[in-house]
């Protein structure tokens, strides 16, 4: 029986049967494990207040 995490409760691991696993995967409800070499997030843009754009 596969152990999965769903998008509804990603912090809970569930044991499901083969048919249920297939249904959850088909519906896109399974949380995929993050790849080992995940790319770093881009830095957030800094917003300036009070300055008006000339566009």
Short mmCIF file of the N, C-alpha and C atoms (twelve columns), coordinates in Angstrom:
data_MODEL
# 
_entry.id   MODEL 
# 
loop_
_atom_site.group_PDB 
_atom_site.id 
_atom_site.type_symbol 
_atom_site.label_atom_id 
_atom_site.label_alt_id 
_atom_site.label_comp_id 
_atom_site.label_asym_id 
_atom_site.label_seq_id 
_atom_site.Cartn_x 
_atom_site.Cartn_y 
_atom_site.Cartn_z 
_atom_site.pdbx_PDB_model_num 
ATOM 1   N N  . UNK A 1  0.839  -1.181 0.000   1 
ATOM 2   C CA . UNK A 1  0.000  0.000  0.000   1 
ATOM 3   C C  . UNK A 1  0.887  1.248  0.000   1 
ATOM 4   N N  . UNK A 2  0.716  2.113  -0.966  1 
ATOM 5   C CA . UNK A 2  1.528  3.333  -1.021  1 
ATOM 6   C C  . UNK A 2  1.163  4.311  0.105   1 
ATOM 7   N N  . UNK A 3  2.150  5.042  0.583   1 
ATOM 8   C CA . UNK A 3  1.935  6.119  1.541   1 
ATOM 9   C C  . UNK A 3  2.047  7.427  0.771   1 
ATOM 10  N N  . UNK A 4  1.019  8.276  0.886   1 
ATOM 11  C CA . UNK A 4  0.965  9.512  0.105   1 
ATOM 12  C C  . UNK A 4  0.626  10.690 1.001   1 
ATOM 13  N N  . UNK A 5  0.846  11.892 0.452   1 
ATOM 14  C CA . UNK A 5  0.383  13.133 1.058   1 
ATOM 15  C C  . UNK A 5  -0.493 13.827 0.029   1 
ATOM 16  N N  . UNK A 6  -1.615 14.375 0.466   1 
ATOM 17  C CA . UNK A 6  -2.544 15.023 -0.456  1 
ATOM 18  C C  . UNK A 6  -2.418 16.544 -0.375  1 
ATOM 19  N N  . UNK A 7  -2.953 17.218 -1.382  1 
ATOM 20  C CA . UNK A 7  -2.927 18.676 -1.387  1 
ATOM 21  C C  . UNK A 7  -3.868 19.248 -0.331  1 
ATOM 22  N N  . UNK A 8  -4.868 18.475 0.113   1 
ATOM 23  C CA . UNK A 8  -5.792 18.965 1.129   1 
ATOM 24  C C  . UNK A 8  -5.143 19.010 2.509   1 
ATOM 25  N N  . UNK A 9  -4.329 17.999 2.829   1 
ATOM 26  C CA . UNK A 9  -3.637 17.928 4.115   1 
ATOM 27  C C  . UNK A 9  -2.213 17.430 3.882   1 
ATOM 28  N N  . UNK A 10 -1.337 18.294 3.366   1 
ATOM 29  C CA . UNK A 10 0.013  17.850 3.005   1 
ATOM 30  C C  . UNK A 10 0.865  17.421 4.201   1 
ATOM 31  N N  . UNK A 11 0.484  17.795 5.400   1 
ATOM 32  C CA . UNK A 11 1.248  17.430 6.594   1 
ATOM 33  C C  . UNK A 11 0.888  16.040 7.118   1 
ATOM 34  N N  . UNK A 12 -0.143 15.402 6.541   1 
ATOM 35  C CA . UNK A 12 -0.609 14.090 6.990   1 
ATOM 36  C C  . UNK A 12 -0.254 13.041 5.936   1 
ATOM 37  N N  . UNK A 13 0.429  11.970 6.366   1 
ATOM 38  C CA . UNK A 13 0.730  10.865 5.457   1 
ATOM 39  C C  . UNK A 13 -0.369 9.818  5.567   1 
ATOM 40  N N  . UNK A 14 -0.869 9.360  4.423   1 
ATOM 41  C CA . UNK A 14 -1.960 8.393  4.375   1 
ATOM 42  C C  . UNK A 14 -1.536 7.150  3.626   1 
ATOM 43  N N  . UNK A 15 -2.002 5.998  4.085   1 
ATOM 44  C CA . UNK A 15 -1.803 4.757  3.341   1 
ATOM 45  C C  . UNK A 15 -3.059 4.537  2.509   1 
ATOM 46  N N  . UNK A 16 -2.879 4.352  1.206   1 
ATOM 47  C CA . UNK A 16 -4.012 4.166  0.303   1 
ATOM 48  C C  . UNK A 16 -3.790 2.910  -0.530  1 
ATOM 49  N N  . UNK A 17 -4.885 2.380  -1.038  1 
ATOM 50  C CA . UNK A 17 -4.792 1.232  -1.927  1 
ATOM 51  C C  . UNK A 17 -4.358 1.663  -3.319  1 
ATOM 52  N N  . UNK A 18 -4.058 0.690  -4.169  1 
ATOM 53  C CA . UNK A 18 -3.588 0.987  -5.524  1 
ATOM 54  C C  . UNK A 18 -4.615 1.762  -6.346  1 
ATOM 55  N N  . UNK A 19 -5.883 1.372  -6.253  1 
ATOM 56  C CA . UNK A 19 -6.930 2.057  -7.020  1 
ATOM 57  C C  . UNK A 19 -7.113 3.486  -6.532  1 
ATOM 58  N N  . UNK A 20 -7.091 3.694  -5.211  1 
ATOM 59  C CA . UNK A 20 -7.236 5.038  -4.659  1 
ATOM 60  C C  . UNK A 20 -6.040 5.910  -5.040  1 
ATOM 61  N N  . UNK A 21 -4.833 5.332  -5.018  1 
ATOM 62  C CA . UNK A 21 -3.632 6.060  -5.435  1 
ATOM 63  C C  . UNK A 21 -3.764 6.520  -6.883  1 
ATOM 64  N N  . UNK A 22 -4.218 5.634  -7.744  1 
ATOM 65  C CA . UNK A 22 -4.394 5.978  -9.157  1 
ATOM 66  C C  . UNK A 22 -5.394 7.110  -9.326  1 
ATOM 67  N N  . UNK A 23 -6.504 7.050  -8.595  1 
ATOM 68  C CA . UNK A 23 -7.519 8.104  -8.676  1 
ATOM 69  C C  . UNK A 23 -6.976 9.446  -8.184  1 
ATOM 70  N N  . UNK A 24 -6.291 9.443  -7.040  1 
ATOM 71  C CA . UNK A 24 -5.739 10.687 -6.496  1 
ATOM 72  C C  . UNK A 24 -4.709 11.297 -7.444  1 
ATOM 73  N N  . UNK A 25 -3.865 10.463 -8.032  1 
ATOM 74  C CA . UNK A 25 -2.847 10.949 -8.970  1 
ATOM 75  C C  . UNK A 25 -3.503 11.525 -10.224 1 
ATOM 76  N N  . UNK A 26 -4.504 10.840 -10.739 1 
ATOM 77  C CA . UNK A 26 -5.211 11.293 -11.937 1 
ATOM 78  C C  . UNK A 26 -5.881 12.645 -11.698 1 
ATOM 79  N N  . UNK A 27 -6.383 12.865 -10.490 1 
ATOM 80  C CA . UNK A 27 -7.065 14.114 -10.161 1 
ATOM 81  C C  . UNK A 27 -6.107 15.239 -9.757  1 
ATOM 82  N N  . UNK A 28 -4.812 14.918 -9.678  1 
ATOM 83  C CA . UNK A 28 -3.829 15.937 -9.321  1 
ATOM 84  C C  . UNK A 28 -3.859 16.304 -7.849  1 
ATOM 85  N N  . UNK A 29 -4.254 15.373 -6.986  1 
ATOM 86  C CA . UNK A 29 -4.399 15.671 -5.568  1 
ATOM 87  C C  . UNK A 29 -3.240 15.187 -4.713  1 
ATOM 88  N N  . UNK A 30 -2.203 14.651 -5.324  1 
ATOM 89  C CA . UNK A 30 -1.052 14.175 -4.569  1 
ATOM 90  C C  . UNK A 30 0.031  15.242 -4.512  1 
ATOM 91  N N  . UNK A 31 0.666  15.362 -3.352  1 
ATOM 92  C CA . UNK A 31 1.790  16.281 -3.190  1 
ATOM 93  C C  . UNK A 31 3.030  15.552 -3.678  1 
ATOM 94  N N  . UNK A 32 3.711  16.147 -4.637  1 
ATOM 95  C CA . UNK A 32 4.947  15.564 -5.153  1 
ATOM 96  C C  . UNK A 32 6.083  15.949 -4.223  1 
ATOM 97  N N  . UNK A 33 6.999  15.022 -3.965  1 
ATOM 98  C CA . UNK A 33 8.171  15.339 -3.161  1 
ATOM 99  C C  . UNK A 33 9.025  16.343 -3.910  1 
ATOM 100 N N  . UNK A 34 9.572  17.294 -3.179  1 
ATOM 101 C CA . UNK A 34 10.407 18.318 -3.800  1 
ATOM 102 C C  . UNK A 34 11.696 17.684 -4.303  1 
ATOM 103 N N  . UNK A 35 12.167 18.071 -5.477  1 
ATOM 104 C CA . UNK A 35 13.435 17.543 -5.975  1 
ATOM 105 C C  . UNK A 35 14.584 17.958 -5.068  1 
ATOM 106 N N  . UNK A 36 15.625 17.157 -5.029  1 
ATOM 107 C CA . UNK A 36 16.760 17.412 -4.141  1 
ATOM 108 C C  . UNK A 36 17.467 18.722 -4.483  1 
ATOM 109 N N  . UNK A 37 17.565 19.049 -5.754  1 
ATOM 110 C CA . UNK A 37 18.263 20.269 -6.173  1 
ATOM 111 C C  . UNK A 37 17.254 21.303 -6.670  1 
ATOM 112 N N  . UNK A 38 16.370 21.741 -5.788  1 
ATOM 113 C CA . UNK A 38 15.362 22.731 -6.155  1 
ATOM 114 C C  . UNK A 38 16.033 24.082 -6.379  1 
ATOM 115 N N  . UNK A 39 15.627 24.800 -7.412  1 
ATOM 116 C CA . UNK A 39 16.230 26.113 -7.662  1 
ATOM 117 C C  . UNK A 39 15.850 27.100 -6.565  1 
ATOM 118 N N  . UNK A 40 16.734 28.018 -6.267  1 
ATOM 119 C CA . UNK A 40 16.483 29.024 -5.241  1 
ATOM 120 C C  . UNK A 40 15.443 30.017 -5.752  1 
ATOM 121 N N  . UNK A 41 14.658 30.529 -4.846  1 
ATOM 122 C CA . UNK A 41 13.635 31.509 -5.207  1 
ATOM 123 C C  . UNK A 41 14.300 32.829 -5.597  1 
ATOM 124 N N  . UNK A 42 13.679 33.522 -6.516  1 
ATOM 125 C CA . UNK A 42 14.196 34.826 -6.935  1 
ATOM 126 C C  . UNK A 42 13.987 35.820 -5.800  1 
ATOM 127 N N  . UNK A 43 14.900 36.761 -5.631  1 
ATOM 128 C CA . UNK A 43 14.731 37.744 -4.557  1 
ATOM 129 C C  . UNK A 43 13.504 38.618 -4.807  1 
ATOM 130 N N  . UNK A 44 12.859 39.005 -3.731  1 
ATOM 131 C CA . UNK A 44 11.663 39.842 -3.842  1 
ATOM 132 C C  . UNK A 44 12.049 41.239 -4.310  1 
ATOM 133 N N  . UNK A 45 11.166 41.852 -5.087  1 
ATOM 134 C CA . UNK A 45 11.408 43.221 -5.540  1 
ATOM 135 C C  . UNK A 45 11.133 44.179 -4.393  1 
ATOM 136 N N  . UNK A 46 11.954 45.212 -4.302  1 
ATOM 137 C CA . UNK A 46 11.786 46.221 -3.265  1 
ATOM 138 C C  . UNK A 46 10.922 47.337 -3.823  1 
ATOM 139 N N  . UNK A 47 9.855  47.648 -3.095  1 
ATOM 140 C CA . UNK A 47 8.971  48.719 -3.516  1 
ATOM 141 C C  . UNK A 47 9.367  50.001 -2.812  1 
ATOM 142 N N  . UNK A 48 9.414  51.079 -3.562  1 
ATOM 143 C CA . UNK A 48 9.709  52.376 -2.950  1 
ATOM 144 C C  . UNK A 48 8.400  53.126 -2.802  1 
ATOM 145 N N  . UNK A 49 8.216  53.774 -1.679  1 
ATOM 146 C CA . UNK A 49 6.987  54.522 -1.443  1 
ATOM 147 C C  . UNK A 49 7.233  56.001 -1.631  1 
ATOM 148 N N  . UNK A 50 6.254  56.675 -2.135  1 
ATOM 149 C CA . UNK A 50 6.350  58.118 -2.314  1 
ATOM 150 C C  . UNK A 50 6.947  58.546 -3.646  1 
ATOM 151 N N  . UNK A 51 7.653  57.702 -4.341  1 
ATOM 152 C CA . UNK A 51 8.239  58.082 -5.612  1 
ATOM 153 C C  . UNK A 51 7.251  57.788 -6.727  1 
ATOM 154 N N  . UNK A 52 7.073  58.746 -7.615  1 
ATOM 155 C CA . UNK A 52 6.143  58.551 -8.722  1 
ATOM 156 C C  . UNK A 52 6.908  58.151 -9.972  1 
ATOM 157 N N  . UNK A 53 6.322  57.265 -10.715 1 
ATOM 158 C CA . UNK A 53 6.937  56.814 -11.948 1 
ATOM 159 C C  . UNK A 53 6.684  57.835 -13.054 1 
ATOM 160 N N  . UNK A 54 7.610  57.955 -13.988 1 
ATOM 161 C CA . UNK A 54 7.453  58.887 -15.095 1 
ATOM 162 C C  . UNK A 54 6.872  58.211 -16.329 1 
ATOM 163 N N  . UNK A 55 6.317  57.028 -16.168 1 
ATOM 164 C CA . UNK A 55 5.743  56.310 -17.303 1 
ATOM 165 C C  . UNK A 55 4.356  56.770 -17.614 1 
# 
